Amino acid sequence: MVSNSLRYTLPRVTDGKSKPGRPARLSRELIVSTALKRDLSTLTMRELAAGLGVSHSALYRWVRNRDELFDLVSEVMVERILPVAHPTADDWRDWLGRLAWAMHDEFLAVPGYAAHVAAPHRHNPRSFGRLRDQVVTAFTVAGANAEMAAQSWYVFGLGVTQWLGAQQSGHDLGPVAPRFELFLDVLLRGLPAREPVEHCRPET
């Protein structure tokens, strides 16, 4: 289900100066594939340029900053993890399980990526919007109304990304290593979200 190739065709940005018929030395695909081999938590644009064998200024003609670099990486990541088939009323829970395991395998395979996704930052609206829409669809076909499907996305998305971010960051959570399959089983058994019978917020 999960491909290790860059299946998503990233839009190419050119400066209008390349000669017809002459291949560009850089491409966004090459930039992303090179970045995915580094530790994204410490990678600088200058280090990425060196890894590509180009000048700092040449790289900036394709990717302006780290935020744009992470946008490109996220587009590739979301394309890798989304199941090909859409969720249905019969398989929505299995679909979410496949998605969560793909997130586990792909996010943790790239040093620094899971920790980056879990940290507060501006998410790529195009790539993570696709992810959100598919997960909301899964909860909708499971019978949740629009509000509860959206709330279920928050529970699922934040739960999985925070768990993976904590694992990649090496947080010491205790003497026993946390098991993703147990976390995922508990998470999915509680979804989709529903209104609580009583509001249990403690009085202040």
PDB file of C-alpha atoms in Angstrom:
ATOM      1  CA  MET A   1       0.000   0.000   0.000  1.00  0.00           C
ATOM      2  CA  VAL A   2       2.750   2.418   0.932  1.00  0.00           C
ATOM      3  CA  SER A   3       5.176   3.242  -1.838  1.00  0.00           C
ATOM      4  CA  ASN A   4       8.706   4.433  -1.193  1.00  0.00           C
ATOM      5  CA  SER A   5       8.831   6.271  -4.492  1.00  0.00           C
ATOM      6  CA  LEU A   6       7.968   9.913  -4.990  1.00  0.00           C
ATOM      7  CA  ARG A   7       4.660   9.265  -6.731  1.00  0.00           C
ATOM      8  CA  TYR A   8       3.363  12.790  -6.346  1.00  0.00           C
ATOM      9  CA  THR A   9       4.458  15.123  -9.130  1.00  0.00           C
ATOM     10  CA  LEU A  10       5.497  18.344  -7.476  1.00  0.00           C
ATOM     11  CA  PRO A  11       4.925  21.569  -9.400  1.00  0.00           C
ATOM     12  CA  ARG A  12       8.078  22.876 -10.972  1.00  0.00           C
ATOM     13  CA  VAL A  13       9.061  26.496 -10.527  1.00  0.00           C
ATOM     14  CA  THR A  14      11.370  28.009 -13.120  1.00  0.00           C
ATOM     15  CA  ASP A  15      13.005  31.383 -13.450  1.00  0.00           C
ATOM     16  CA  GLY A  16      12.369  31.553 -17.193  1.00  0.00           C
ATOM     17  CA  LYS A  17      16.103  31.458 -17.988  1.00  0.00           C
ATOM     18  CA  SER A  18      16.667  27.778 -18.675  1.00  0.00           C
ATOM     19  CA  LYS A  19      17.480  26.921 -22.267  1.00  0.00           C
ATOM     20  CA  PRO A  20      14.942  24.878 -24.277  1.00  0.00           C
ATOM     21  CA  GLY A  21      15.814  21.198 -24.382  1.00  0.00           C
ATOM     22  CA  ARG A  22      18.399  21.488 -21.625  1.00  0.00           C
ATOM     23  CA  PRO A  23      17.419  19.632 -18.421  1.00  0.00           C
ATOM     24  CA  ALA A  24      17.531  21.638 -15.214  1.00  0.00           C
ATOM     25  CA  ARG A  25      20.179  20.586 -12.728  1.00  0.00           C
ATOM     26  CA  LEU A  26      17.702  20.863  -9.904  1.00  0.00           C
ATOM     27  CA  SER A  27      14.111  19.764  -9.541  1.00  0.00           C
ATOM     28  CA  ARG A  28      11.726  19.830  -6.638  1.00  0.00           C
ATOM     29  CA  GLU A  29      11.629  16.033  -6.726  1.00  0.00           C
ATOM     30  CA  LEU A  30      15.411  15.896  -6.297  1.00  0.00           C
ATOM     31  CA  ILE A  31      15.299  18.503  -3.527  1.00  0.00           C
ATOM     32  CA  VAL A  32      12.676  16.563  -1.583  1.00  0.00           C
ATOM     33  CA  SER A  33      14.352  13.176  -2.050  1.00  0.00           C
ATOM     34  CA  THR A  34      17.637  14.659  -0.814  1.00  0.00           C
ATOM     35  CA  ALA A  35      15.974  16.320   2.186  1.00  0.00           C
ATOM     36  CA  LEU A  36      14.298  13.040   3.173  1.00  0.00           C
ATOM     37  CA  LYS A  37      17.741  11.453   3.630  1.00  0.00           C
ATOM     38  CA  ARG A  38      18.736  14.080   6.221  1.00  0.00           C
ATOM     39  CA  ASP A  39      17.669  14.862   9.771  1.00  0.00           C
ATOM     40  CA  LEU A  40      14.946  17.420   9.168  1.00  0.00           C
ATOM     41  CA  SER A  41      15.114  18.703  12.738  1.00  0.00           C
ATOM     42  CA  THR A  42      18.553  20.193  12.118  1.00  0.00           C
ATOM     43  CA  LEU A  43      18.722  20.511   8.327  1.00  0.00           C
ATOM     44  CA  THR A  44      19.538  24.000   7.084  1.00  0.00           C
ATOM     45  CA  MET A  45      19.082  25.335   3.592  1.00  0.00           C
ATOM     46  CA  ARG A  46      22.849  25.722   3.263  1.00  0.00           C
ATOM     47  CA  GLU A  47      23.390  22.056   4.223  1.00  0.00           C
ATOM     48  CA  LEU A  48      20.710  20.958   1.778  1.00  0.00           C
ATOM     49  CA  ALA A  49      22.368  22.948  -1.005  1.00  0.00           C
ATOM     50  CA  ALA A  50      25.695  21.285  -0.195  1.00  0.00           C
ATOM     51  CA  GLY A  51      24.036  17.855  -0.295  1.00  0.00           C
ATOM     52  CA  LEU A  52      22.630  18.660  -3.709  1.00  0.00           C
ATOM     53  CA  GLY A  53      25.973  19.928  -4.933  1.00  0.00           C
ATOM     54  CA  VAL A  54      24.636  23.370  -5.813  1.00  0.00           C
ATOM     55  CA  SER A  55      25.101  26.875  -4.495  1.00  0.00           C
ATOM     56  CA  HIS A  56      22.915  28.337  -1.773  1.00  0.00           C
ATOM     57  CA  SER A  57      21.528  30.885  -4.217  1.00  0.00           C
ATOM     58  CA  ALA A  58      20.684  28.172  -6.792  1.00  0.00           C
ATOM     59  CA  LEU A  59      18.610  26.302  -4.220  1.00  0.00           C
ATOM     60  CA  TYR A  60      16.711  29.469  -3.298  1.00  0.00           C
ATOM     61  CA  ARG A  61      15.532  29.808  -6.873  1.00  0.00           C
ATOM     62  CA  TRP A  62      13.546  26.602  -6.301  1.00  0.00           C
ATOM     63  CA  VAL A  63      12.724  26.653  -2.576  1.00  0.00           C
ATOM     64  CA  ARG A  64      12.718  29.970  -0.738  1.00  0.00           C
ATOM     65  CA  ASN A  65      12.957  28.798   2.884  1.00  0.00           C
ATOM     66  CA  ARG A  66      12.548  25.920   5.330  1.00  0.00           C
ATOM     67  CA  ASP A  67       8.791  26.448   5.545  1.00  0.00           C
ATOM     68  CA  GLU A  68       8.453  25.930   1.802  1.00  0.00           C
ATOM     69  CA  LEU A  69      10.762  22.916   1.999  1.00  0.00           C
ATOM     70  CA  PHE A  70       8.568  21.322   4.671  1.00  0.00           C
ATOM     71  CA  ASP A  71       5.500  22.084   2.545  1.00  0.00           C
ATOM     72  CA  LEU A  72       7.023  20.056  -0.280  1.00  0.00           C
ATOM     73  CA  VAL A  73       8.043  17.237   2.049  1.00  0.00           C
ATOM     74  CA  SER A  74       4.530  17.118   3.514  1.00  0.00           C
ATOM     75  CA  GLU A  75       2.985  16.863   0.048  1.00  0.00           C
ATOM     76  CA  VAL A  76       5.097  13.790  -0.619  1.00  0.00           C
ATOM     77  CA  MET A  77       4.387  12.311   2.806  1.00  0.00           C
ATOM     78  CA  VAL A  78       0.618  12.678   2.522  1.00  0.00           C
ATOM     79  CA  GLU A  79       0.694  11.138  -0.954  1.00  0.00           C
ATOM     80  CA  ARG A  80       2.613   8.174   0.463  1.00  0.00           C
ATOM     81  CA  ILE A  81       0.369   7.510   3.436  1.00  0.00           C
ATOM     82  CA  LEU A  82      -3.135   7.967   2.019  1.00  0.00           C
ATOM     83  CA  PRO A  83      -4.700   4.643   1.027  1.00  0.00           C
ATOM     84  CA  VAL A  84      -5.581   4.458  -2.658  1.00  0.00           C
ATOM     85  CA  ALA A  85      -9.193   3.434  -1.995  1.00  0.00           C
ATOM     86  CA  HIS A  86     -11.596   5.750  -0.184  1.00  0.00           C
ATOM     87  CA  PRO A  87     -13.114   4.646   3.138  1.00  0.00           C
ATOM     88  CA  THR A  88     -16.535   2.989   3.072  1.00  0.00           C
ATOM     89  CA  ALA A  89     -19.173   2.158   5.664  1.00  0.00           C
ATOM     90  CA  ASP A  90     -17.876  -1.435   5.696  1.00  0.00           C
ATOM     91  CA  ASP A  91     -14.152  -0.790   6.103  1.00  0.00           C
ATOM     92  CA  TRP A  92     -13.728   2.701   7.611  1.00  0.00           C
ATOM     93  CA  ARG A  93     -12.060   1.422  10.793  1.00  0.00           C
ATOM     94  CA  ASP A  94      -9.628  -0.793   8.891  1.00  0.00           C
ATOM     95  CA  TRP A  95      -8.990   2.142   6.524  1.00  0.00           C
ATOM     96  CA  LEU A  96      -8.035   4.366   9.463  1.00  0.00           C
ATOM     97  CA  GLY A  97      -5.823   1.602  10.831  1.00  0.00           C
ATOM     98  CA  ARG A  98      -3.962   1.323   7.530  1.00  0.00           C
ATOM     99  CA  LEU A  99      -3.578   5.079   7.413  1.00  0.00           C
ATOM    100  CA  ALA A 100      -2.247   5.252  10.980  1.00  0.00           C
ATOM    101  CA  TRP A 101       0.290   2.483  10.362  1.00  0.00           C
ATOM    102  CA  ALA A 102       1.419   4.201   7.152  1.00  0.00           C
ATOM    103  CA  MET A 103       1.907   7.416   9.158  1.00  0.00           C
ATOM    104  CA  HIS A 104       3.894   5.420  11.714  1.00  0.00           C
ATOM    105  CA  ASP A 105       6.171   3.822   9.128  1.00  0.00           C
ATOM    106  CA  GLU A 106       6.712   6.837   6.870  1.00  0.00           C
ATOM    107  CA  PHE A 107       6.947   9.608   9.481  1.00  0.00           C
ATOM    108  CA  LEU A 108       9.381   7.720  11.703  1.00  0.00           C
ATOM    109  CA  ALA A 109      11.523   6.704   8.712  1.00  0.00           C
ATOM    110  CA  VAL A 110      12.598  10.331   8.223  1.00  0.00           C
ATOM    111  CA  PRO A 111      14.597  11.724  11.146  1.00  0.00           C
ATOM    112  CA  GLY A 112      12.945  14.815  12.552  1.00  0.00           C
ATOM    113  CA  TYR A 113       9.741  14.664  10.499  1.00  0.00           C
ATOM    114  CA  ALA A 114       7.356  13.204  13.094  1.00  0.00           C
ATOM    115  CA  ALA A 115       8.685  15.610  15.714  1.00  0.00           C
ATOM    116  CA  HIS A 116       8.183  18.503  13.301  1.00  0.00           C
ATOM    117  CA  VAL A 117       4.589  17.526  12.516  1.00  0.00           C
ATOM    118  CA  ALA A 118       3.790  17.181  16.230  1.00  0.00           C
ATOM    119  CA  ALA A 119       5.219  20.603  17.087  1.00  0.00           C
ATOM    120  CA  PRO A 120       3.077  23.745  16.743  1.00  0.00           C
ATOM    121  CA  HIS A 121       3.568  25.190  13.268  1.00  0.00           C
ATOM    122  CA  ARG A 122       1.693  26.155  10.128  1.00  0.00           C
ATOM    123  CA  HIS A 123       0.678  22.963   8.352  1.00  0.00           C
ATOM    124  CA  ASN A 124       0.598  22.814   4.580  1.00  0.00           C
ATOM    125  CA  PRO A 125      -3.091  23.505   3.851  1.00  0.00           C
ATOM    126  CA  ARG A 126      -3.063  21.581   0.570  1.00  0.00           C
ATOM    127  CA  SER A 127      -1.463  18.346   1.756  1.00  0.00           C
ATOM    128  CA  PHE A 128      -2.895  18.181   5.264  1.00  0.00           C
ATOM    129  CA  GLY A 129      -6.226  19.401   3.914  1.00  0.00           C
ATOM    130  CA  ARG A 130      -6.338  16.265   1.759  1.00  0.00           C
ATOM    131  CA  LEU A 131      -5.525  14.139   4.798  1.00  0.00           C
ATOM    132  CA  ARG A 132      -8.177  15.852   6.914  1.00  0.00           C
ATOM    133  CA  ASP A 133     -10.863  15.505   4.232  1.00  0.00           C
ATOM    134  CA  GLN A 134     -10.284  11.764   3.852  1.00  0.00           C
ATOM    135  CA  VAL A 135     -10.325  11.130   7.608  1.00  0.00           C
ATOM    136  CA  VAL A 136     -13.496  13.215   8.018  1.00  0.00           C
ATOM    137  CA  THR A 137     -15.046  11.138   5.225  1.00  0.00           C
ATOM    138  CA  ALA A 138     -14.159   7.959   7.123  1.00  0.00           C
ATOM    139  CA  PHE A 139     -16.000   9.164  10.201  1.00  0.00           C
ATOM    140  CA  THR A 140     -18.911  10.452   8.140  1.00  0.00           C
ATOM    141  CA  VAL A 141     -19.490   7.072   6.474  1.00  0.00           C
ATOM    142  CA  ALA A 142     -19.223   5.554   9.970  1.00  0.00           C
ATOM    143  CA  GLY A 143     -22.361   7.505  10.871  1.00  0.00           C
ATOM    144  CA  ALA A 144     -20.986  10.621  12.573  1.00  0.00           C
ATOM    145  CA  ASN A 145     -22.608  13.958  11.857  1.00  0.00           C
ATOM    146  CA  ALA A 146     -20.550  16.825  10.447  1.00  0.00           C
ATOM    147  CA  GLU A 147     -19.491  18.222  13.829  1.00  0.00           C
ATOM    148  CA  MET A 148     -18.593  14.863  15.353  1.00  0.00           C
ATOM    149  CA  ALA A 149     -16.708  13.829  12.195  1.00  0.00           C
ATOM    150  CA  ALA A 150     -14.619  16.992  12.458  1.00  0.00           C
ATOM    151  CA  GLN A 151     -14.041  16.457  16.194  1.00  0.00           C
ATOM    152  CA  SER A 152     -13.052  12.844  15.469  1.00  0.00           C
ATOM    153  CA  TRP A 153     -10.447  14.113  12.982  1.00  0.00           C
ATOM    154  CA  TYR A 154      -8.903  16.226  15.741  1.00  0.00           C
ATOM    155  CA  VAL A 155      -8.784  13.257  18.101  1.00  0.00           C
ATOM    156  CA  PHE A 156      -7.335  10.937  15.474  1.00  0.00           C
ATOM    157  CA  GLY A 157      -4.921  13.381  13.821  1.00  0.00           C
ATOM    158  CA  LEU A 158      -3.572  14.911  17.009  1.00  0.00           C
ATOM    159  CA  GLY A 159      -3.434  11.558  18.759  1.00  0.00           C
ATOM    160  CA  VAL A 160      -1.371   9.820  16.080  1.00  0.00           C
ATOM    161  CA  THR A 161       0.970  12.734  15.310  1.00  0.00           C
ATOM    162  CA  GLN A 162       1.622  13.505  18.979  1.00  0.00           C
ATOM    163  CA  TRP A 163       2.307   9.838  19.729  1.00  0.00           C
ATOM    164  CA  LEU A 164       4.749   9.588  16.838  1.00  0.00           C
ATOM    165  CA  GLY A 165       6.371  12.908  17.717  1.00  0.00           C
ATOM    166  CA  ALA A 166       6.939  11.766  21.295  1.00  0.00           C
ATOM    167  CA  GLN A 167       8.451   8.483  20.086  1.00  0.00           C
ATOM    168  CA  GLN A 168      10.799  10.161  17.631  1.00  0.00           C
ATOM    169  CA  SER A 169      11.855  12.801  20.157  1.00  0.00           C
ATOM    170  CA  GLY A 170      12.881  10.052  22.561  1.00  0.00           C
ATOM    171  CA  HIS A 171      10.702  11.167  25.475  1.00  0.00           C
ATOM    172  CA  ASP A 172      11.197   8.969  28.532  1.00  0.00           C
ATOM    173  CA  LEU A 173       7.657   7.823  29.262  1.00  0.00           C
ATOM    174  CA  GLY A 174       8.561   5.047  31.677  1.00  0.00           C
ATOM    175  CA  PRO A 175      10.390   1.719  31.969  1.00  0.00           C
ATOM    176  CA  VAL A 176       8.175  -0.046  29.408  1.00  0.00           C
ATOM    177  CA  ALA A 177       8.371   1.035  25.780  1.00  0.00           C
ATOM    178  CA  PRO A 178       5.016   2.309  24.456  1.00  0.00           C
ATOM    179  CA  ARG A 179       3.392   0.055  21.869  1.00  0.00           C
ATOM    180  CA  PHE A 180       1.752   1.700  18.892  1.00  0.00           C
ATOM    181  CA  GLU A 181      -0.647  -1.175  18.221  1.00  0.00           C
ATOM    182  CA  LEU A 182      -2.127  -0.852  21.718  1.00  0.00           C
ATOM    183  CA  PHE A 183      -2.436   2.904  21.420  1.00  0.00           C
ATOM    184  CA  LEU A 184      -4.127   2.579  18.034  1.00  0.00           C
ATOM    185  CA  ASP A 185      -6.537  -0.113  19.237  1.00  0.00           C
ATOM    186  CA  VAL A 186      -7.716   2.057  22.144  1.00  0.00           C
ATOM    187  CA  LEU A 187      -7.913   5.143  19.942  1.00  0.00           C
ATOM    188  CA  LEU A 188     -10.027   3.544  17.217  1.00  0.00           C
ATOM    189  CA  ARG A 189     -12.376   1.807  19.661  1.00  0.00           C
ATOM    190  CA  GLY A 190     -13.301   5.245  21.020  1.00  0.00           C
ATOM    191  CA  LEU A 191     -14.058   6.766  17.621  1.00  0.00           C
ATOM    192  CA  PRO A 192     -16.047   8.296  16.071  1.00  0.00           C
ATOM    193  CA  ALA A 193     -16.541  10.864  18.821  1.00  0.00           C
ATOM    194  CA  ARG A 194     -19.976  11.346  20.340  1.00  0.00           C
ATOM    195  CA  GLU A 195     -21.503  13.788  22.748  1.00  0.00           C
ATOM    196  CA  PRO A 196     -20.838  12.745  26.360  1.00  0.00           C
ATOM    197  CA  VAL A 197     -23.855  11.711  28.420  1.00  0.00           C
ATOM    198  CA  GLU A 198     -22.931  14.338  30.986  1.00  0.00           C
ATOM    199  CA  HIS A 199     -20.466  17.169  30.878  1.00  0.00           C
ATOM    200  CA  CYS A 200     -17.852  16.165  33.401  1.00  0.00           C
ATOM    201  CA  ARG A 201     -15.775  19.326  33.484  1.00  0.00           C
ATOM    202  CA  PRO A 202     -14.837  19.892  37.114  1.00  0.00           C
ATOM    203  CA  GLU A 203     -16.063  22.958  38.904  1.00  0.00           C
ATOM    204  CA  THR A 204     -13.426  25.598  39.604  1.00  0.00           C
TER     205      THR A 204
END
